[in-house]
Short mmCIF file of C-alpha atoms and ligand atoms in Angstrom, two decimals:
data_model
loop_
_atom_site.label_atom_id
_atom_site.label_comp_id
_atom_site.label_asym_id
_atom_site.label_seq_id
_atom_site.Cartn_x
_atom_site.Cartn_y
_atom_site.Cartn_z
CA UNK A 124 99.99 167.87 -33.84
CA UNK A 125 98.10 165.74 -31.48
CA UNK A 126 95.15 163.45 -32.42
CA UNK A 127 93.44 165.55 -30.45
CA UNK A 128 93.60 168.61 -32.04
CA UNK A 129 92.68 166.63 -35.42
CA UNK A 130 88.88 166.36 -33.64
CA UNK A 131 86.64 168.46 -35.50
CA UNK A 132 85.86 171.92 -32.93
CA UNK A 133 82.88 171.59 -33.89
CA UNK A 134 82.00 167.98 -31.77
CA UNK A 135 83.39 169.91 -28.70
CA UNK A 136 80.13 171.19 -27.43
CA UNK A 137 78.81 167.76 -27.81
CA UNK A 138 81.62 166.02 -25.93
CA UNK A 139 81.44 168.64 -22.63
CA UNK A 140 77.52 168.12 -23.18
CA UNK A 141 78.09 164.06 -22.90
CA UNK A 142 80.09 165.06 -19.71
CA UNK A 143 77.66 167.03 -18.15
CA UNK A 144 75.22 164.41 -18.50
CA UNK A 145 77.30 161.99 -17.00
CA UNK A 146 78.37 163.67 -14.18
CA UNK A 147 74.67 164.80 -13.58
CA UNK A 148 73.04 161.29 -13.90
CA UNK A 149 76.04 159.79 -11.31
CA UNK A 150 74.99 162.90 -8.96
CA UNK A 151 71.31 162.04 -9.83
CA UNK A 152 71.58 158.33 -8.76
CA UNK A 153 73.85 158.74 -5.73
CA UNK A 154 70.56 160.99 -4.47
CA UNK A 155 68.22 158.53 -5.24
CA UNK A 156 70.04 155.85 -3.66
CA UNK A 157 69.12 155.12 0.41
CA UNK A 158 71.56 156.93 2.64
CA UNK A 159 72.51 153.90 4.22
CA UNK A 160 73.55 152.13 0.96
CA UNK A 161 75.21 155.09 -0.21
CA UNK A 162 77.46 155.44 2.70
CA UNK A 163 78.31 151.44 2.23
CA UNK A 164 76.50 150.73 5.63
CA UNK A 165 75.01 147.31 5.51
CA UNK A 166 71.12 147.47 6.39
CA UNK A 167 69.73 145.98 9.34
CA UNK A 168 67.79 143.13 7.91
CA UNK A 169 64.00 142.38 10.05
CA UNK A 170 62.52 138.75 8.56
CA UNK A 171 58.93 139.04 9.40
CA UNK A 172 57.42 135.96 9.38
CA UNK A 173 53.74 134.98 9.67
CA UNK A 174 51.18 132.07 9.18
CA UNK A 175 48.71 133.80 6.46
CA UNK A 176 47.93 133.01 3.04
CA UNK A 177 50.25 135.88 0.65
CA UNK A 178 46.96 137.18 -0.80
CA UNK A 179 45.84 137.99 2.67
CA UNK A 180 44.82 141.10 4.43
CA UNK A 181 47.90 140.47 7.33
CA UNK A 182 50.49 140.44 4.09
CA UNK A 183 49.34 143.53 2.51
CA UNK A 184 49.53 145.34 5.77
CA UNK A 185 53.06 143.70 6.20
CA UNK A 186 53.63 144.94 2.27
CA UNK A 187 52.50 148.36 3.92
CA UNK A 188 54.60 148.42 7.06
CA UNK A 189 57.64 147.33 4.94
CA UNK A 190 57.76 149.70 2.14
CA UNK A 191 57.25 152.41 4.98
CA UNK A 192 59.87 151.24 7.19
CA UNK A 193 62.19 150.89 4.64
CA UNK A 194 61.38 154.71 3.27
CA UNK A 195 61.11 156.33 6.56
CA UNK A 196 65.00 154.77 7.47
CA UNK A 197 66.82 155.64 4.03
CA UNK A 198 67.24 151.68 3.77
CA UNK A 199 68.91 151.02 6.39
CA UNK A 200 66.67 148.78 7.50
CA UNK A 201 65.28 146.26 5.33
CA UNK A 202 62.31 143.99 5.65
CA UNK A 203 62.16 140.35 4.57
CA UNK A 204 58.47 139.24 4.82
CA UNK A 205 57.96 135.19 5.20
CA UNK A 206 54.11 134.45 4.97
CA UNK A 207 52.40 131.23 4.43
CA UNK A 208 54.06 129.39 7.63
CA UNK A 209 56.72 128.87 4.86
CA UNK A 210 59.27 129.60 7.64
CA UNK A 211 57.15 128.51 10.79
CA UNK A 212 53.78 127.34 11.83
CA UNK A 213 52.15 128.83 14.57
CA UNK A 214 53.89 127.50 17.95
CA UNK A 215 57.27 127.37 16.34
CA UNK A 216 57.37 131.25 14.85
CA UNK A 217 57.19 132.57 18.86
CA UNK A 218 60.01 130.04 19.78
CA UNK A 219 61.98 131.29 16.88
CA UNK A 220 60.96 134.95 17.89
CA UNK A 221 61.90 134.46 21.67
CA UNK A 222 65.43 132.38 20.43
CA UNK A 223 66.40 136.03 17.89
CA UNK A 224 65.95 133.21 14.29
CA UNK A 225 63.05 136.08 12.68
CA UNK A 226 62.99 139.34 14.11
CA UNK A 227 58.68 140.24 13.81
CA UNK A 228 55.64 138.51 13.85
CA UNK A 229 51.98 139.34 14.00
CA UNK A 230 49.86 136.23 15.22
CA UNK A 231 46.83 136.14 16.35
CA UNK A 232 45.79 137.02 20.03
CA UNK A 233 44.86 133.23 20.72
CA UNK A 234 48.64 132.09 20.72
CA UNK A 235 49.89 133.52 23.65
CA UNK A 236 48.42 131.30 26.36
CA UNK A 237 50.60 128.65 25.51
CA UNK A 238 53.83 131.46 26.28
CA UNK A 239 51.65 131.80 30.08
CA UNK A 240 50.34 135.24 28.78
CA UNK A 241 46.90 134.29 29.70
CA UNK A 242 45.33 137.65 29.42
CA UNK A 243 45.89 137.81 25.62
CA UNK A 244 42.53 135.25 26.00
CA UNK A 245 40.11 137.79 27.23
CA UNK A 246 39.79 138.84 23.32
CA UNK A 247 38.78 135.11 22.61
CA UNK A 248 35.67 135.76 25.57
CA UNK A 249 32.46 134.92 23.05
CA UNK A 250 30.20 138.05 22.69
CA UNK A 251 32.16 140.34 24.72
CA UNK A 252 33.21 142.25 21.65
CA UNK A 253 30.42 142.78 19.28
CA UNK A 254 32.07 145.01 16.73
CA UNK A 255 35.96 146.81 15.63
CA UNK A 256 34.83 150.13 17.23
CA UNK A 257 34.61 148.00 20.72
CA UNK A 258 38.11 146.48 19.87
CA UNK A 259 39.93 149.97 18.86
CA UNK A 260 38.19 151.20 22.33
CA UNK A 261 40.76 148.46 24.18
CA UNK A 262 43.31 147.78 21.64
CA UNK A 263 44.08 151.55 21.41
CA UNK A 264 44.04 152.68 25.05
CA UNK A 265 45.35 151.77 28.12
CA UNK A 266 44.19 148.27 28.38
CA UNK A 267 45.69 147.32 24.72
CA UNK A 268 48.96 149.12 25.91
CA UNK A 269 49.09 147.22 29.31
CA UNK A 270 48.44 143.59 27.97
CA UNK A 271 51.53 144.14 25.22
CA UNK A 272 53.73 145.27 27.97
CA UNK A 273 53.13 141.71 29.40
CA UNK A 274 55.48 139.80 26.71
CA UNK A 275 58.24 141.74 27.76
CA UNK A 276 59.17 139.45 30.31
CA UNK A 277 58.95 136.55 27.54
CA UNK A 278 61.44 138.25 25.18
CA UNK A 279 58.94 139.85 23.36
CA UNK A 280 58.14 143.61 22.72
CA UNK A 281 54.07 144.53 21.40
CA UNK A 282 54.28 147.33 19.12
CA UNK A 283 50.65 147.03 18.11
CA UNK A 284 47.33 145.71 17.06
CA UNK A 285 45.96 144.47 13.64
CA UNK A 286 42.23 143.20 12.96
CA UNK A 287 41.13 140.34 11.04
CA UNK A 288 37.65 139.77 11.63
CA UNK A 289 34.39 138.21 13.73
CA UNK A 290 34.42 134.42 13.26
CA UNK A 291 31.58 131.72 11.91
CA UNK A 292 31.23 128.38 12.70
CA UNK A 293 31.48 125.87 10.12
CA UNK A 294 30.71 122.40 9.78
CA UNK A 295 29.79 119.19 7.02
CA UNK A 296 26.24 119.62 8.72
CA UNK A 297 23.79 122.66 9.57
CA UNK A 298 24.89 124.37 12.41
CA UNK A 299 21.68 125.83 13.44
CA UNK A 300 21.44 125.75 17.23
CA UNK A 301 24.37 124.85 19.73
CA UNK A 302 23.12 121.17 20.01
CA UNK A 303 23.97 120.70 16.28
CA UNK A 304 27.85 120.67 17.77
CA UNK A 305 27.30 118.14 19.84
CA UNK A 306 30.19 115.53 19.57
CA UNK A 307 32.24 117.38 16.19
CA UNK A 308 35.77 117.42 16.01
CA UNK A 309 36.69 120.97 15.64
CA UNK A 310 39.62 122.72 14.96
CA UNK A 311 40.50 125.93 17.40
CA UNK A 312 44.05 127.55 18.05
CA UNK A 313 45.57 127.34 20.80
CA UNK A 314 43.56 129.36 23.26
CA UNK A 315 41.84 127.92 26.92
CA UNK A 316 39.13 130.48 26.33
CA UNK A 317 38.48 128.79 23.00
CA UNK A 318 39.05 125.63 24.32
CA UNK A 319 35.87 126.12 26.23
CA UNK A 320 33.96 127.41 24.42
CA UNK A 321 33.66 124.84 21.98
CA UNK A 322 33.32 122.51 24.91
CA UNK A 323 30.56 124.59 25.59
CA UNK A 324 28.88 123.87 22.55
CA UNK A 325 29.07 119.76 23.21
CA UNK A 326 32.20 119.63 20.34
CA UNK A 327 35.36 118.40 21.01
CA UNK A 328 37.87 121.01 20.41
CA UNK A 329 41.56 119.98 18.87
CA UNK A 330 44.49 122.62 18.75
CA UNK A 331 45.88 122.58 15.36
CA UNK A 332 48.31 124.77 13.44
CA UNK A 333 47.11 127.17 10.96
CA UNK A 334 48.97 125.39 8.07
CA UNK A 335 47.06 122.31 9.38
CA UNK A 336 43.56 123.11 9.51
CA UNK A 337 42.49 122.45 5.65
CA UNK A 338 44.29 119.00 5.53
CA UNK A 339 42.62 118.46 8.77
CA UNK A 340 39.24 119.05 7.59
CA UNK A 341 39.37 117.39 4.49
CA UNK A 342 40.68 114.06 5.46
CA UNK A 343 38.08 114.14 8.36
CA UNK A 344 40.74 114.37 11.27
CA UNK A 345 38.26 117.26 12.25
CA UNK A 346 35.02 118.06 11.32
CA UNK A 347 34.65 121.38 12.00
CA UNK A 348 36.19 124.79 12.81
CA UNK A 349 35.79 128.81 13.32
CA UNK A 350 37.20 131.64 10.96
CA UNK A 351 36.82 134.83 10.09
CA UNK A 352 35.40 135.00 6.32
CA UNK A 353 38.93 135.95 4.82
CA UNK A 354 40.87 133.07 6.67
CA UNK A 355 38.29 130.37 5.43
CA UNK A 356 38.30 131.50 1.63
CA UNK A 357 42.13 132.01 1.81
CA UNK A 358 42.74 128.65 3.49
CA UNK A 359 39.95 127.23 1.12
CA UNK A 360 38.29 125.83 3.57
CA UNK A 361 34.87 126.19 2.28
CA UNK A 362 35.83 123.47 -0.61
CA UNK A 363 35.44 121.21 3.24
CA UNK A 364 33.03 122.24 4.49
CA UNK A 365 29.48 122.52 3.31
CA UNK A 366 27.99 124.53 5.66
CA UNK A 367 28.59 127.37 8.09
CA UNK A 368 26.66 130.24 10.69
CA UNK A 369 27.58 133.50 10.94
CA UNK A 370 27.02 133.60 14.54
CA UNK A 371 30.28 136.07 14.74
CA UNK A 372 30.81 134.55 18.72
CA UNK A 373 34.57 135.92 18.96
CA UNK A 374 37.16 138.26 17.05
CA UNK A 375 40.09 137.24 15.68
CA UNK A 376 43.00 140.18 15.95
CA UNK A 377 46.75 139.91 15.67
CA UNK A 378 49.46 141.79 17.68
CA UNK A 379 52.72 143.12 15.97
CA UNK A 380 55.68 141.89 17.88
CA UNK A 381 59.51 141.98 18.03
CA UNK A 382 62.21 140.02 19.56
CA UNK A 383 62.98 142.47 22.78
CA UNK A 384 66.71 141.98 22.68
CA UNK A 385 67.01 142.85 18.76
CA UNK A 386 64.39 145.74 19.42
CA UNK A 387 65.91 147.58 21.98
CA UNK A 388 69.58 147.04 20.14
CA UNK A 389 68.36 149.60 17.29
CA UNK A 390 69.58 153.15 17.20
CA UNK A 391 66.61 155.21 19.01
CA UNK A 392 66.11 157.11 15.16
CA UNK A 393 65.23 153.55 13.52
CA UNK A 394 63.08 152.46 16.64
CA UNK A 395 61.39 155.65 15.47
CA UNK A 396 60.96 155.16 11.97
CA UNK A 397 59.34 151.76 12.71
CA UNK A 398 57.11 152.43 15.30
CA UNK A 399 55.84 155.27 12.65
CA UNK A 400 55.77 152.99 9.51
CA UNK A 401 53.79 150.93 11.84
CA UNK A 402 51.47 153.24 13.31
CA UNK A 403 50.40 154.44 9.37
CA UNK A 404 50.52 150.77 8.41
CA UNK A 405 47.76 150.00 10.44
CA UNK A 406 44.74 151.76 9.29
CA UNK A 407 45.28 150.48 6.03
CA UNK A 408 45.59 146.58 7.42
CA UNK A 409 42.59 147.23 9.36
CA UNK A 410 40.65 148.65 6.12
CA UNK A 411 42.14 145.76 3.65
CA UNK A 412 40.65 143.46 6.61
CA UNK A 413 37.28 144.49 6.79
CA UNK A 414 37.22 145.10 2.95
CA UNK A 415 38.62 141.13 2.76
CA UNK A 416 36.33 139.42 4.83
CA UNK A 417 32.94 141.05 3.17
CA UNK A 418 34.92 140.22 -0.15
CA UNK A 419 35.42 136.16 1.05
CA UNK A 420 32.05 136.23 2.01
CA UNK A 421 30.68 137.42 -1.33
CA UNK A 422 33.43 135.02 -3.19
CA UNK A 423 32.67 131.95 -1.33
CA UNK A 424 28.44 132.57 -2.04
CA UNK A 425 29.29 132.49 -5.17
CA UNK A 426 30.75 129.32 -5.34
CA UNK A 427 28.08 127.68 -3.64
CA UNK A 428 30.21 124.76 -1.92
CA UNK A 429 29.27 126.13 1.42
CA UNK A 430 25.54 127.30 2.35
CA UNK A 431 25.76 130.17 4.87
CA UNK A 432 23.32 130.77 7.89
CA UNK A 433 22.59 133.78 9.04
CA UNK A 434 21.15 132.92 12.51
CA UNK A 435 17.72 135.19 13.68
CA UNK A 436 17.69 136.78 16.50
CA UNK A 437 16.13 134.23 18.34
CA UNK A 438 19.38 131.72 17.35
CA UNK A 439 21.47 134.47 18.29
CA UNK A 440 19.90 134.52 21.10
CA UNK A 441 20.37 130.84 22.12
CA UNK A 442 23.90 130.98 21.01
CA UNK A 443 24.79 133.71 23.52
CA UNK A 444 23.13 131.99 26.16
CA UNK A 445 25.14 128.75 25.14
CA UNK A 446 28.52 130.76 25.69
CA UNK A 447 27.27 133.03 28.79
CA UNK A 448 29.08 130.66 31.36
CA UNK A 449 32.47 130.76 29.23
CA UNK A 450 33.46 134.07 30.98
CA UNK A 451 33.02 132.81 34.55
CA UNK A 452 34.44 130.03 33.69
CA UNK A 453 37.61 131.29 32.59
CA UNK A 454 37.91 134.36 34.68
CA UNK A 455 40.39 133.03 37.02
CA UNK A 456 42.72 132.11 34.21
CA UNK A 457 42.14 135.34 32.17
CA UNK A 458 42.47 137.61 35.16
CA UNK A 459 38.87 139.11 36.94
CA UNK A 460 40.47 142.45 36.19
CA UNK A 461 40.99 142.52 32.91
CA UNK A 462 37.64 140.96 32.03
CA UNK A 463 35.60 144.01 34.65
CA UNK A 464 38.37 146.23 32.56
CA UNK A 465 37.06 145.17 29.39
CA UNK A 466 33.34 145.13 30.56
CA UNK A 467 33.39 148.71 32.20
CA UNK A 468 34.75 150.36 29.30
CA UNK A 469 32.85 148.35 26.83
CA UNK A 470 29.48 149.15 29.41
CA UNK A 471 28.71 145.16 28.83
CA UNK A 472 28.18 144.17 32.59
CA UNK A 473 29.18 140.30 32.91
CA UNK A 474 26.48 138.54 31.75
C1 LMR B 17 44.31 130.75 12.95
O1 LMR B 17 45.20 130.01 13.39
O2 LMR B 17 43.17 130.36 12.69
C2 LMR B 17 44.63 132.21 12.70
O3 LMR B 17 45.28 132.72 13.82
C3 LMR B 17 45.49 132.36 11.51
C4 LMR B 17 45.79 133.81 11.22
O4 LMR B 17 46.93 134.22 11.41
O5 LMR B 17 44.86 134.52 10.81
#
């Protein structure tokens, strides 16, 4: 007789039962398991890096984009997202995109110039954009399309756009007219078009990093600087400075790019299921955007460290007239085209 004929019969059910179970929950995991893992495949791993605070509007859409890329390929792909600068500020994440060290960026429109992309600038052009409904009308046509196909050439490939916002003006001291600029220290990235339009205004404009800009403005290295709402609260930048104008002068926008070498590498499929996870991505960083920069402003009211000015339309007035030579000024380096581009399908005739 064999120990196991001594088992009870009556614990056989429960045995082939235990089996069944067994066999279905293995079945049940190997399904849920990415087809890439499953098959042993090692995933293609994409670090996206970027300057913004993790709370912020760009790292929820990058939250967005990465849980949908990494659904839409079966995990073979995953994403490694680096926000905060905690890999690289803003001049060194393009060299380490151009030299293959991250894989995907998305920084703002006003960092390319330094690369010799000069067009990129025509977004910083003050008052040519007055709203996100003028910036889908380029960013999502032919225009949009035509200045991402410039960073080719650099190494670079633009798979799309991302808002953040229409900037203020901020300052220790009321900025209620241009004059009140004269002579400030103020922070700007690192954009020609910027450049002069803060010369414009009488201040002295400094390039600074992202990561740089609150240290700079509270140890007085700068006195100033420009943000959209969500980018001032996030940075805390309002603890330095005690007053600002919503004069909304310029946009600030981001373009989602990839190293072109590592891009064009990828199995057409995965290309696919990226440019997808992107393309749904986006609405949804646009919305969290807008939704975060009437949020900041709300939040940093509250706190009362900064006192907001919402200029008339008189000021408004004044302001624009201030800033009306920038676009002549900086046609040649932007490109005539692009700016009478811009202009015709915006209808806003130079000014
Ligand atoms: C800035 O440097 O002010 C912005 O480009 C930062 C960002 O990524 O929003």
């Amino acid at each position: 007789m064999t120990m196991g004929s001594l088992r009870p019969r009556h614990r056989q059910p429960k045995i082939a039962m235990h089996r069944a179970l067994v066999l279905f929950t293995a079945v049940a995991t190997l399904a849920a398991l990415p087809a890439a893992l499953a098959a042993g495949e090692a995933p293609i791993v994409i670090k996206f890096s970027h300057v913004a605070a993790p709370q912020a509007h760009k790292s929820k859409g990058a939250e967005r984009f990465k849980a949908l890329a990494e659904e839409y390929t079966g995990g073979r792909v995953r994403i490694e997202l680096y926000p905060n600068s905690q890999l690289y500020k803003d001049k060194e994440e393009l060299e380490a995109l151009q030299l293959g060290a991250v894989e995907m960026l998305a920084p703002s429109l006003s960092k390319f110039g330094p690369l010799g992309i000069k067009a990129f600038e025509a977004f910083d052009l003050p008052y040519l954009f007055r709203d996100t409904t003028d910036l889908a009308r380029i960013t999502e046509g032919p225009i949009g399309r035509e200045l991402l196909d410039l960073l080719e050439e650099k190494g670079i490939i633009g798979l799309g756009y991302w808002n953040n916002g229409f900037k203020i003006l901020s300052a220790n001291r009321p900025l209620l007219k241009p004059d009140d600029l004269l002579g400030l220290k103020v922070r700007i990235q690192s954009s020609r078009v910027i450049e002069e339009q803060m010369t414009a205004l009488g201040a002295l404009p400094q390039v600074l990093a992202f990561s740089e800009a609150y240290q700079a403005l509270s140890s007085g290295v700068v006195d100033g600087t420009e943000n959209p709402p969500a980018n001032m609260l996030n940075q805390k930048m309002y603890e330095v400075q005690r007053h600002a104008t919503l004069t909304h002068h310029g946009f600030l926008g981001y373009a989602v790019i990839v190293n072109r070498d590592f891009w064009t590498s990828l199995p057409g499929d995965i290309r696919a299921d990226l440019e997808r996870a992107l393309r749904e991505a986006t609405p949804y960083a646009n919305a969290e955007a807008a939704k975060e920069n009437a949020d900041a402003m709300a939040e940093m009211r509250t706190t009362g460290k900064t006192a907001f000015h919402e200029p008339t339309a008189q000021e408004r007035a004044v302001w624009e007239a201030a800033l009306r030579p920038v676009r002549a000024r900086m046609a040649d380096r932007v490109g005539r085209s692009v700016i009478e581009r811009i202009e015709t399908e915006l209808a806003r005739p130079s000014p």
